[in-house]
XYZ file of C-alpha atoms in Angstrom:
687
model
C -68.980 -54.730 -60.328
C -71.584 -53.546 -57.959
C -71.908 -55.156 -54.584
C -75.073 -56.808 -53.760
C -76.531 -55.898 -50.244
C -79.667 -57.415 -48.612
C -81.132 -55.466 -45.713
C -83.253 -57.867 -43.263
C -85.532 -56.205 -40.784
C -88.552 -57.017 -38.646
C -90.491 -54.214 -40.182
C -90.968 -53.045 -43.912
C -90.653 -49.357 -43.189
C -87.497 -49.851 -41.248
C -85.847 -51.955 -44.243
C -86.707 -49.269 -46.718
C -85.386 -46.464 -44.249
C -82.019 -48.269 -43.921
C -81.929 -49.023 -47.619
C -82.165 -45.111 -48.310
C -79.269 -44.303 -45.909
C -77.008 -46.974 -47.543
C -77.901 -45.768 -51.159
C -76.908 -42.117 -50.095
C -73.724 -42.993 -48.575
C -72.468 -45.540 -51.197
C -74.095 -44.308 -54.131
C -74.655 -46.572 -57.283
C -71.555 -48.967 -56.313
C -74.055 -51.235 -54.356
C -77.499 -52.865 -55.399
C -79.754 -53.078 -52.471
C -82.668 -55.611 -51.764
C -84.946 -55.559 -48.664
C -86.283 -58.422 -46.706
C -88.810 -58.046 -43.793
C -89.654 -61.171 -41.654
C -92.215 -59.990 -39.167
C -92.943 -62.529 -36.365
C -92.224 -65.457 -38.697
C -88.480 -65.048 -38.113
C -87.725 -66.638 -41.544
C -84.526 -65.802 -43.164
C -82.870 -67.292 -46.266
C -79.665 -66.308 -47.955
C -79.909 -65.835 -51.631
C -76.410 -64.824 -53.223
C -75.890 -61.495 -51.670
C -72.657 -60.231 -50.999
C -73.572 -58.805 -47.631
C -76.654 -59.220 -45.385
C -77.202 -56.282 -43.112
C -79.651 -57.464 -40.292
C -81.361 -56.172 -37.226
C -81.429 -58.177 -34.090
C -85.294 -57.938 -33.733
C -85.463 -59.900 -36.827
C -84.228 -62.951 -34.771
C -86.115 -62.402 -31.708
C -83.463 -60.264 -29.844
C -79.783 -59.146 -29.675
C -78.655 -62.625 -27.867
C -80.253 -64.936 -30.409
C -79.119 -62.813 -33.381
C -75.539 -62.478 -32.256
C -75.350 -66.393 -31.548
C -76.600 -66.934 -35.149
C -74.698 -64.478 -37.252
C -71.918 -62.650 -35.348
C -69.302 -64.946 -36.699
C -70.440 -64.880 -40.561
C -68.170 -62.909 -42.754
C -71.188 -62.073 -45.096
C -73.363 -60.524 -42.271
C -73.446 -57.168 -40.465
C -75.782 -56.879 -37.297
C -77.116 -53.505 -37.301
C -76.433 -51.050 -34.432
C -78.852 -48.236 -34.306
C -78.555 -44.681 -32.901
C -80.435 -41.448 -32.430
C -79.634 -38.453 -34.616
C -77.973 -35.576 -32.725
C -80.773 -32.956 -33.482
C -83.504 -35.449 -31.986
C -81.331 -35.894 -29.098
C -81.117 -32.316 -28.334
C -84.949 -32.145 -28.105
C -84.910 -34.704 -25.091
C -82.096 -32.833 -23.426
C -84.401 -30.017 -22.735
C -87.128 -31.944 -21.250
C -87.411 -31.216 -17.308
C -85.784 -33.494 -14.904
C -88.088 -36.049 -13.344
C -90.593 -36.014 -16.333
C -92.100 -39.427 -16.959
C -92.168 -40.477 -20.616
C -93.994 -43.418 -22.107
C -91.676 -44.818 -24.670
C -93.468 -46.377 -27.720
C -91.979 -48.729 -30.540
C -93.235 -51.481 -32.660
C -92.885 -54.071 -29.811
C -92.436 -53.845 -26.116
C -88.836 -55.552 -26.501
C -87.854 -52.608 -29.108
C -89.444 -50.137 -26.637
C -86.919 -51.258 -24.006
C -83.993 -51.246 -26.437
C -84.847 -47.653 -27.191
C -84.888 -46.825 -23.467
C -81.345 -48.641 -22.926
C -79.978 -46.746 -26.060
C -81.163 -43.189 -24.802
C -79.701 -43.895 -21.455
C -76.250 -44.679 -23.075
C -76.612 -41.385 -25.054
C -76.833 -39.550 -21.528
C -80.455 -38.863 -21.276
C -80.749 -39.800 -17.585
C -83.155 -36.824 -16.343
C -86.161 -38.571 -17.728
C -87.915 -41.463 -16.253
C -88.614 -44.001 -18.950
C -91.462 -46.331 -19.181
C -91.856 -49.049 -21.828
C -95.080 -49.279 -23.628
C -96.888 -52.607 -24.075
C -100.270 -52.202 -26.084
C -101.442 -55.566 -24.844
C -101.333 -54.571 -21.168
C -104.733 -53.396 -19.948
C -102.913 -51.005 -17.272
C -101.658 -47.882 -18.526
C -99.165 -46.188 -16.075
C -99.049 -42.544 -15.267
C -96.937 -40.582 -17.658
C -96.238 -36.981 -18.695
C -95.188 -37.166 -22.301
C -94.904 -39.827 -25.163
C -91.503 -40.577 -26.767
C -91.346 -42.547 -30.111
C -88.601 -43.217 -32.625
C -90.735 -42.645 -35.601
C -93.468 -44.905 -34.659
C -96.218 -42.283 -34.323
C -98.840 -44.766 -35.583
C -98.782 -46.676 -32.418
C -99.817 -43.442 -30.348
C -103.099 -42.648 -31.553
C -104.807 -43.706 -28.372
C -102.465 -41.874 -26.218
C -103.548 -38.229 -25.266
C -100.232 -36.637 -23.938
C -97.639 -34.607 -25.806
C -95.842 -36.689 -28.111
C -91.991 -36.144 -28.998
C -90.943 -38.038 -32.245
C -87.233 -38.486 -32.056
C -87.401 -39.948 -35.644
C -86.436 -43.430 -36.789
C -83.150 -44.549 -35.417
C -80.374 -44.484 -37.923
C -77.424 -46.758 -38.419
C -74.432 -46.329 -36.121
C -71.101 -45.236 -37.272
C -69.693 -48.699 -36.330
C -72.259 -50.398 -38.672
C -71.496 -48.066 -41.533
C -67.631 -48.708 -41.118
C -68.196 -52.583 -40.862
C -70.320 -52.487 -44.131
C -67.512 -50.478 -45.939
C -64.905 -52.855 -44.684
C -66.637 -56.187 -45.767
C -67.650 -54.585 -49.090
C -63.974 -53.461 -49.776
C -65.224 -49.865 -50.129
C -63.157 -48.136 -47.318
C -62.265 -45.508 -49.646
C -65.858 -44.125 -49.438
C -65.671 -43.329 -45.823
C -63.782 -40.321 -47.024
C -66.606 -38.937 -49.101
C -68.432 -35.807 -48.238
C -71.713 -37.688 -47.739
C -70.288 -40.058 -45.096
C -68.524 -37.025 -43.284
C -71.903 -35.206 -43.122
C -73.694 -38.329 -41.887
C -70.993 -38.879 -39.118
C -71.309 -35.547 -38.068
C -75.074 -35.866 -37.558
C -74.589 -38.555 -35.108
C -74.028 -38.135 -31.465
C -70.903 -39.482 -29.836
C -71.577 -42.952 -28.054
C -68.050 -43.603 -27.113
C -65.705 -40.702 -27.022
C -62.505 -42.584 -27.135
C -63.573 -44.630 -30.231
C -64.867 -41.506 -31.859
C -61.789 -39.434 -31.120
C -59.531 -42.062 -32.788
C -61.748 -42.578 -35.723
C -61.762 -38.766 -36.304
C -57.826 -38.683 -35.802
C -57.588 -41.572 -38.340
C -59.728 -39.825 -40.925
C -57.721 -36.545 -40.243
C -54.298 -38.089 -40.625
C -55.607 -39.998 -43.804
C -56.704 -36.605 -45.241
C -53.465 -34.921 -44.344
C -51.615 -37.750 -45.827
C -53.478 -37.383 -49.098
C -52.721 -33.802 -49.086
C -49.113 -34.330 -48.377
C -48.711 -36.773 -51.272
C -49.864 -34.317 -53.747
C -47.898 -31.277 -52.598
C -44.526 -33.329 -52.642
C -42.337 -32.789 -55.670
C -41.370 -36.420 -55.998
C -43.391 -39.457 -57.052
C -44.841 -41.577 -54.071
C -46.027 -45.012 -54.519
C -47.349 -46.775 -51.391
C -47.807 -50.676 -50.883
C -49.245 -52.880 -48.189
C -47.741 -56.008 -46.778
C -48.727 -57.767 -50.014
C -47.250 -55.372 -52.236
C -50.759 -54.051 -53.336
C -50.782 -50.486 -54.354
C -52.934 -48.124 -52.080
C -51.236 -44.750 -52.498
C -50.002 -43.163 -55.800
C -49.789 -39.333 -56.158
C -50.018 -37.174 -59.217
C -46.232 -36.663 -59.495
C -45.865 -40.672 -59.676
C -48.410 -40.843 -62.504
C -46.622 -38.071 -64.621
C -43.199 -40.071 -63.936
C -44.769 -43.554 -64.889
C -47.440 -42.394 -67.252
C -49.782 -44.838 -65.755
C -53.239 -43.902 -64.608
C -54.274 -44.138 -60.891
C -57.486 -46.054 -61.973
C -55.270 -48.706 -63.590
C -52.864 -48.858 -60.544
C -54.610 -48.526 -57.239
C -55.424 -51.837 -55.815
C -53.255 -53.854 -58.157
C -50.064 -55.727 -57.088
C -47.030 -53.824 -57.895
C -45.236 -57.040 -58.843
C -47.450 -57.174 -61.812
C -47.920 -53.640 -63.136
C -44.581 -51.925 -61.774
C -42.037 -54.609 -62.289
C -39.081 -52.093 -62.658
C -39.620 -50.970 -58.982
C -37.997 -53.915 -56.679
C -40.708 -53.810 -53.905
C -40.472 -57.624 -53.531
C -36.759 -57.235 -52.780
C -37.508 -54.683 -50.235
C -40.224 -57.038 -48.758
C -37.981 -60.077 -48.510
C -34.887 -58.375 -47.059
C -36.646 -55.586 -45.011
C -34.105 -53.087 -45.898
C -34.090 -49.833 -47.433
C -33.088 -49.450 -51.079
C -31.414 -46.065 -51.757
C -30.320 -44.201 -54.869
C -30.997 -46.819 -57.416
C -31.381 -45.785 -61.050
C -34.123 -47.557 -63.092
C -35.639 -46.745 -66.395
C -39.525 -46.434 -66.910
C -40.841 -45.104 -70.193
C -37.448 -44.269 -71.584
C -36.598 -41.907 -68.680
C -33.855 -42.586 -66.095
C -35.439 -42.543 -62.671
C -33.830 -42.015 -59.278
C -35.444 -44.526 -56.851
C -35.365 -45.141 -53.164
C -37.728 -47.540 -51.306
C -38.539 -47.362 -47.507
C -39.980 -50.309 -45.908
C -42.600 -49.764 -43.067
C -41.691 -52.338 -40.367
C -43.687 -52.839 -37.076
C -42.796 -55.178 -34.371
C -40.304 -57.071 -36.804
C -43.068 -57.530 -39.265
C -43.333 -56.108 -42.740
C -46.325 -53.704 -43.078
C -45.509 -52.276 -46.665
C -43.305 -49.699 -48.278
C -43.103 -46.469 -50.090
C -41.305 -45.905 -53.191
C -39.858 -42.490 -54.103
C -39.338 -41.548 -57.347
C -37.811 -38.621 -59.172
C -36.783 -38.117 -62.981
C -32.974 -38.107 -62.838
C -32.815 -34.764 -64.741
C -35.087 -33.032 -62.167
C -33.009 -34.609 -59.486
C -29.825 -33.062 -60.876
C -31.583 -29.535 -61.273
C -32.787 -29.796 -57.628
C -29.150 -30.556 -56.320
C -27.921 -27.450 -58.289
C -30.584 -25.348 -56.722
C -29.849 -26.594 -53.258
C -26.176 -26.049 -53.817
C -26.634 -22.568 -54.836
C -28.777 -21.964 -51.624
C -26.284 -23.734 -49.381
C -23.439 -21.597 -50.649
C -25.248 -18.362 -50.177
C -22.235 -16.647 -51.447
C -23.223 -15.384 -55.014
C -21.709 -17.804 -57.113
C -22.463 -16.357 -60.529
C -20.555 -14.540 -63.176
C -21.069 -10.629 -62.944
C -19.382 -9.504 -66.309
C -19.900 -10.120 -69.987
C -17.708 -9.427 -72.884
C -19.561 -6.186 -73.085
C -17.868 -5.106 -69.967
C -14.460 -5.587 -71.426
C -13.505 -2.111 -72.856
C -11.134 -1.527 -75.548
C -10.831 -0.798 -79.137
C -7.220 -1.871 -79.834
C -6.576 -4.405 -82.294
C -4.774 -6.654 -79.726
C -7.678 -6.623 -77.232
C -10.268 -7.007 -80.060
C -8.330 -10.146 -81.259
C -7.939 -11.492 -77.626
C -11.869 -11.064 -77.123
C -12.632 -12.714 -80.432
C -10.404 -15.672 -79.455
C -12.084 -15.948 -75.957
C -15.627 -15.875 -77.387
C -14.713 -18.904 -79.580
C -13.283 -20.634 -76.693
C -16.301 -20.229 -74.651
C -18.325 -22.391 -76.850
C -16.073 -25.273 -75.737
C -16.075 -27.341 -72.663
C -12.239 -27.744 -72.720
C -10.137 -26.303 -70.053
C -8.658 -22.712 -70.490
C -5.551 -21.144 -68.814
C -5.556 -17.400 -68.892
C -2.102 -15.883 -68.708
C -1.184 -12.238 -68.193
C 0.326 -9.653 -65.967
C -1.369 -8.754 -62.590
C -4.268 -6.520 -63.089
C -4.602 -7.136 -66.898
C -8.291 -8.457 -66.296
C -8.046 -12.470 -65.964
C -11.016 -12.890 -63.573
C -12.990 -10.347 -65.989
C -12.421 -12.647 -68.838
C -13.151 -15.748 -66.984
C -16.551 -14.153 -66.017
C -17.314 -13.295 -69.498
C -16.239 -16.774 -71.041
C -18.511 -18.329 -68.654
C -21.417 -16.056 -69.485
C -20.863 -16.761 -73.115
C -20.814 -20.489 -72.767
C -23.702 -23.155 -72.545
C -23.149 -23.245 -68.775
C -24.110 -19.689 -68.381
C -27.362 -20.592 -66.381
C -25.284 -22.662 -63.706
C -22.724 -21.588 -61.180
C -19.658 -19.628 -61.664
C -17.510 -20.362 -58.503
C -14.089 -18.309 -58.103
C -11.413 -18.935 -55.678
C -7.764 -17.634 -55.381
C -5.374 -20.445 -54.782
C -2.670 -18.182 -53.622
C -4.611 -16.482 -50.956
C -5.733 -19.530 -49.026
C -3.311 -21.901 -46.955
C -2.725 -25.289 -48.501
C -4.605 -27.414 -45.946
C -7.664 -24.914 -45.931
C -7.629 -24.765 -49.717
C -8.095 -28.784 -50.024
C -11.166 -28.618 -47.980
C -12.610 -25.678 -49.796
C -12.117 -27.457 -53.041
C -12.975 -30.998 -52.105
C -15.243 -30.434 -49.105
C -15.261 -32.681 -46.180
C -17.461 -35.075 -44.198
C -18.651 -34.957 -40.604
C -15.661 -35.424 -38.116
C -13.047 -35.477 -40.896
C -10.797 -33.407 -38.758
C -10.477 -31.413 -35.684
C -12.786 -28.531 -35.999
C -14.541 -29.667 -39.015
C -18.179 -28.374 -39.155
C -20.673 -30.656 -38.074
C -22.481 -32.359 -40.894
C -19.697 -31.778 -43.106
C -19.457 -29.246 -45.928
C -19.739 -29.377 -49.595
C -16.635 -28.423 -51.774
C -16.344 -25.813 -54.380
C -16.335 -28.548 -57.196
C -19.828 -29.766 -55.909
C -20.888 -26.002 -55.762
C -19.619 -25.664 -59.385
C -21.420 -28.837 -60.918
C -22.574 -28.072 -64.201
C -20.836 -24.837 -64.152
C -17.486 -23.193 -64.174
C -14.784 -23.166 -61.431
C -12.247 -20.428 -61.871
C -8.753 -21.101 -60.089
C -6.935 -17.764 -59.933
C -3.086 -18.088 -59.143
C -3.205 -21.893 -59.915
C 0.601 -21.878 -59.878
C 0.357 -21.530 -55.959
C -1.067 -24.819 -55.529
C 1.094 -27.548 -53.629
C 2.244 -30.646 -55.674
C -0.112 -32.712 -53.552
C -3.077 -30.698 -54.440
C -1.859 -30.648 -58.195
C -2.032 -34.303 -58.141
C -5.682 -34.235 -56.655
C -6.761 -31.713 -59.240
C -5.373 -33.856 -62.025
C -7.390 -36.879 -60.919
C -10.721 -34.861 -60.717
C -9.978 -33.569 -64.301
C -9.491 -37.056 -65.602
C -12.053 -39.067 -63.647
C -14.666 -36.246 -63.217
C -15.059 -37.488 -59.595
C -14.430 -36.020 -56.176
C -14.005 -37.621 -52.705
C -14.624 -35.310 -49.805
C -12.038 -35.273 -46.838
C -12.732 -38.116 -44.624
C -15.365 -39.652 -46.893
C -15.338 -42.955 -48.734
C -17.920 -41.989 -51.624
C -16.992 -40.804 -54.970
C -19.184 -37.959 -56.047
C -19.616 -37.403 -59.745
C -19.311 -33.721 -60.944
C -19.259 -31.956 -64.377
C -17.234 -28.881 -64.013
C -15.241 -26.701 -66.523
C -11.966 -25.354 -65.223
C -10.856 -22.040 -66.081
C -7.357 -21.326 -64.552
C -5.288 -18.041 -64.325
C -1.686 -17.247 -63.644
C 0.602 -14.262 -63.494
C 3.592 -16.342 -64.495
C 4.268 -18.584 -67.428
C 3.500 -22.024 -66.398
C 5.647 -23.546 -69.053
C 8.747 -22.062 -67.051
C 7.303 -23.545 -63.867
C 6.913 -26.789 -65.584
C 10.782 -26.690 -66.533
C 11.824 -25.715 -62.994
C 9.773 -28.691 -61.644
C 7.462 -26.451 -59.659
C 4.322 -27.225 -61.566
C 3.464 -31.057 -62.805
C 3.710 -31.266 -66.601
C 0.793 -33.750 -66.843
C -1.539 -31.257 -65.126
C -0.012 -28.340 -67.250
C -1.097 -30.175 -70.514
C -4.525 -31.261 -69.029
C -5.363 -27.630 -68.138
C -3.657 -25.908 -71.011
C -6.044 -27.032 -73.612
C -7.065 -23.511 -74.601
C -4.582 -20.889 -73.586
C -5.200 -17.243 -73.622
C -2.508 -14.523 -73.010
C -4.080 -11.061 -72.106
C -2.079 -8.129 -73.342
C -0.684 -5.608 -70.747
C -2.111 -2.075 -70.603
C 1.043 -0.510 -72.165
C 0.450 -2.367 -75.485
C -3.250 -1.211 -75.714
C -2.645 2.389 -76.866
C -5.709 4.572 -76.724
C -7.462 2.235 -74.603
C -5.914 3.733 -71.600
C -8.056 6.871 -72.121
C -11.147 4.561 -72.460
C -10.519 3.021 -69.302
C -9.703 6.289 -67.454
C -13.124 7.753 -68.791
C -14.991 4.578 -67.550
C -13.164 4.488 -64.055
C -14.006 8.241 -63.533
C -17.780 7.430 -64.065
C -17.423 4.721 -61.648
C -16.019 6.853 -59.033
C -18.239 9.812 -59.671
C -15.560 12.130 -60.669
C -15.141 14.857 -63.220
C -11.482 15.923 -64.656
C -9.647 16.293 -67.690
C -5.927 15.424 -68.306
C -3.306 17.901 -69.316
C -1.246 17.181 -72.462
C 1.707 16.644 -70.478
C -0.165 14.119 -68.299
C -1.672 12.418 -71.484
C 1.905 12.034 -73.064
C 3.292 10.725 -69.632
C 0.377 8.312 -69.498
C 1.149 6.916 -73.113
C 4.722 6.265 -72.261
C 4.183 4.872 -68.644
C 5.127 1.018 -68.300
C 1.776 0.425 -66.178
C 3.182 -2.537 -64.356
C 0.098 -2.679 -62.213
C -2.072 -2.489 -65.424
C -5.857 -1.708 -65.116
C -5.631 -1.929 -61.371
C -2.884 0.671 -61.062
C -4.766 3.005 -63.604
C -8.154 2.900 -61.476
C -6.050 3.698 -58.280
C -4.822 6.919 -60.008
C -8.193 7.736 -61.292
C -9.708 7.313 -57.913
C -6.890 9.630 -56.589
C -7.625 12.334 -59.047
C -11.405 12.087 -58.256
C -10.637 12.779 -54.413
C -8.321 15.863 -55.244
C -11.260 17.462 -56.980
C -9.378 19.533 -59.568
C -10.876 19.919 -62.988
C -7.499 19.734 -64.929
C -4.904 17.177 -63.700
C -1.448 18.781 -64.296
C 1.986 17.186 -63.550
C 2.162 18.414 -60.053
C -1.157 16.736 -59.355
C 0.561 13.373 -59.980
C 0.923 11.228 -56.699
C 4.388 10.716 -55.311
C 4.517 7.036 -56.122
C 3.802 7.948 -59.890
C 6.454 10.738 -60.044
C 8.935 8.151 -58.860
C 8.415 5.859 -61.674
C 8.829 8.752 -64.276
C 11.940 10.340 -62.601
C 10.252 13.743 -61.818
C 11.326 15.565 -58.828
C 9.145 15.396 -55.909
C 7.457 18.784 -55.309
C 5.282 19.058 -52.121
C 1.732 19.631 -52.666
C 0.274 22.375 -50.403
C -2.946 21.584 -49.353
C -4.618 23.026 -46.250
C -5.447 20.397 -43.499
C -9.207 21.001 -43.737
C -8.821 19.770 -47.334
C -6.800 16.686 -46.379
C -9.424 15.945 -43.623
C -12.316 16.220 -46.336
C -10.396 13.882 -48.592
C -9.882 11.369 -45.766
C -13.746 11.459 -45.070
C -14.472 10.939 -48.722
C -12.195 7.932 -49.002
C -13.140 6.375 -45.789
C -16.970 6.947 -45.956
C -18.845 5.208 -42.766
C -15.482 3.580 -41.724
C -13.460 6.719 -40.864
C -12.754 5.406 -37.260
C -10.877 2.362 -38.923
C -8.829 4.656 -41.185
C -7.941 6.886 -38.268
C -6.889 3.849 -36.349
C -4.630 2.328 -39.122
C -3.177 5.960 -39.439
C -2.368 6.076 -35.787
C -0.753 2.613 -35.802
C 1.529 3.642 -38.690
C 2.383 6.955 -36.896
C 3.334 5.223 -33.612
C 6.072 2.963 -35.297
C 7.159 5.843 -37.291
C 8.050 7.701 -34.093
C 10.198 4.632 -33.014
C 11.826 4.846 -36.304
C 10.531 1.240 -37.344
C 8.207 0.242 -40.020
C 4.870 -1.783 -39.619
C 3.168 -4.268 -41.962
C -0.713 -4.990 -42.328
C -0.360 -8.321 -40.376
C 0.818 -6.416 -37.238
C -1.972 -3.796 -37.824
C -4.601 -6.539 -38.100
C -3.473 -8.233 -34.852
C -3.539 -4.947 -32.755
C -6.931 -4.219 -34.240
C -8.176 -7.427 -32.657
C -6.817 -6.600 -29.356
C -8.655 -3.141 -29.365
C -11.806 -4.851 -30.370
C -11.901 -3.468 -33.962
C -11.134 -6.799 -35.638
C -9.835 -5.758 -39.175
C -8.771 -8.637 -41.349
C -5.318 -8.221 -43.292
C -7.159 -7.703 -46.516
C -9.208 -4.775 -44.963
C -6.023 -3.172 -43.677
C -4.393 -3.590 -47.114
C -7.306 -1.810 -48.543
C -7.129 0.933 -46.144
C -3.279 1.434 -46.422
C -3.818 1.770 -50.336
C -6.478 4.470 -50.025
C -4.468 6.394 -47.435
C -1.362 6.301 -49.881
C -3.632 7.614 -52.757
C -4.321 10.809 -50.652
C -0.675 11.156 -49.663
C -0.841 10.398 -46.011
C 1.448 7.369 -45.916
C 3.666 5.643 -48.333
C 3.971 1.893 -49.070
C 7.272 0.227 -49.847
C 7.880 -3.207 -50.891
C 9.939 -5.527 -48.874
C 11.279 -4.611 -45.579
C 10.666 -0.846 -46.179
C 7.339 -1.410 -44.862
C 4.689 1.400 -44.452
C 5.643 4.885 -43.379
C 3.371 8.094 -42.587
C 4.191 11.249 -44.447
C 4.071 14.677 -43.249
C 0.577 15.324 -44.518
C -0.502 12.281 -42.279
C 1.196 13.511 -39.274
C -0.210 17.010 -39.705
C -3.775 15.613 -40.211
C -3.628 13.675 -37.066
C -2.255 16.620 -35.007
C -5.367 18.413 -36.214
C -7.782 15.405 -35.465
């Protein structure tokens, strides 16, 4: 309903002028009546919501304030002068005598006092009294819109316009009419900017308040969660667009109402009574699960209101998934699909067909097979074929990480869980893999203690971080891989039987390369393209490859192909086979005479930008060879750290493998260690 306002002034024109100002500012939400009392000073209240009165209507400021200042339905007008009018007076020369003309002498004096407050001090003001027979000496005439009283005055007249309502008056009117929200309208802002600053501190605070409120409104709208703000009585005053989309309630039907009546699902009253935060509460609004938290606003021990933070549970889940992916920053996604698994043999086609069927399930899978048969490749493909393909694929080699470190990697830890723990804690891989797949390679290497923890996670679908006391729900599919038969390990007591049956819901056994027939040559062609080489195999080599055991499977095959690419021969003959391969097929070793320049060229192609690292490793192998002892990758890694090169054991292992592929060293299993060959010694002498 419209608010009824009555403007009471001494003069009719003033009443109409103020009515015009209020109408422009508050629009059609108020009805305005006017009353002017002249010298009669008669004033009667006739049922208006608010009376806006001038002090001159009651014979002066003191009388008016004594009668009206304590009345809730009355605002005493404070007047000021527009900024542009004030600029006119600032240009008046210092010492100028100005006759100030208004409706009454008292109002003239009031105008002079106001001009002085606004900083116009260079002019000597003289109040005008039309009944005084004596007219003082003056240079100019100043009047606030009352030029009708200046007809008999012969000097220059400066009309500073009608005095307008001060900002304090407008704010008080808005507050008493419960229309504070109109203070943010463009009309009000323009009006405020047109007024001079009468009190810098008050104006500064008011401007800051308006700015903060504006920024608060912008912030509410850009947030990705719903925000509902209530005051000390739980009346709603803030309600952003996201909250509207979640609750499906229009802001016009919410703002100003009590939350206990229109949003009973949100426990604002509980928050008000206990003055405590309510965190991670699940409520249901419009058939949607909503994640809710409430933050009370408390000042000096008093409840000032609260903010409810709402988010649809599905959106919260998706946000957590994105955050986990960003926090991990490790590229947890599956790189390969079933199209990347080459092979036309019956056995591999059958295995792929079975794996595709298993991909549609959420059950755990165990992939068995010899080393190098492509277990991780199949795990990637299964994930990308499943309904979890849009979510993380997290892989970890259980045999490559120490037991205590593996536990913290899998389950994460809270702040201060152990000495050296990262500040703030760390998410575990189970949490990273939420809604996705966790690939556990060499799962048989897990200790009995970790096997128990893994079993509990699979059963309860919950994890607890190290040093934590909170259970975290997870939805993860497990794909495990092993080089050994887990059933044999179970019989020997090295693997828990209950975990075996929990994991091995869907078993897949990958065929070794020797059983895949012509697939060998498909894989050779693919590897040759990957390494950028171009060669053909002689008939003798083809026959040998067909009968080879391929104990290293595809990994072994790719090593040989890479070696052939670096040799640079167009046709690979028996004598081109590496020494290690000849030993497996019983051929006599025949030295391959290659000039040193060619050997250096091969080393550069293998090493790329890391040539210095390769030469360092070769030198270390050469040093121990001269002392008739062997060396392992751990010793080389430790020596590299002392030299400031800092190679990990894995990096040393890669370099040694590449050096062996070009016949510079030989790597033996067990205590045989790594030894330098004649070609390697000759190459170092040349360097």
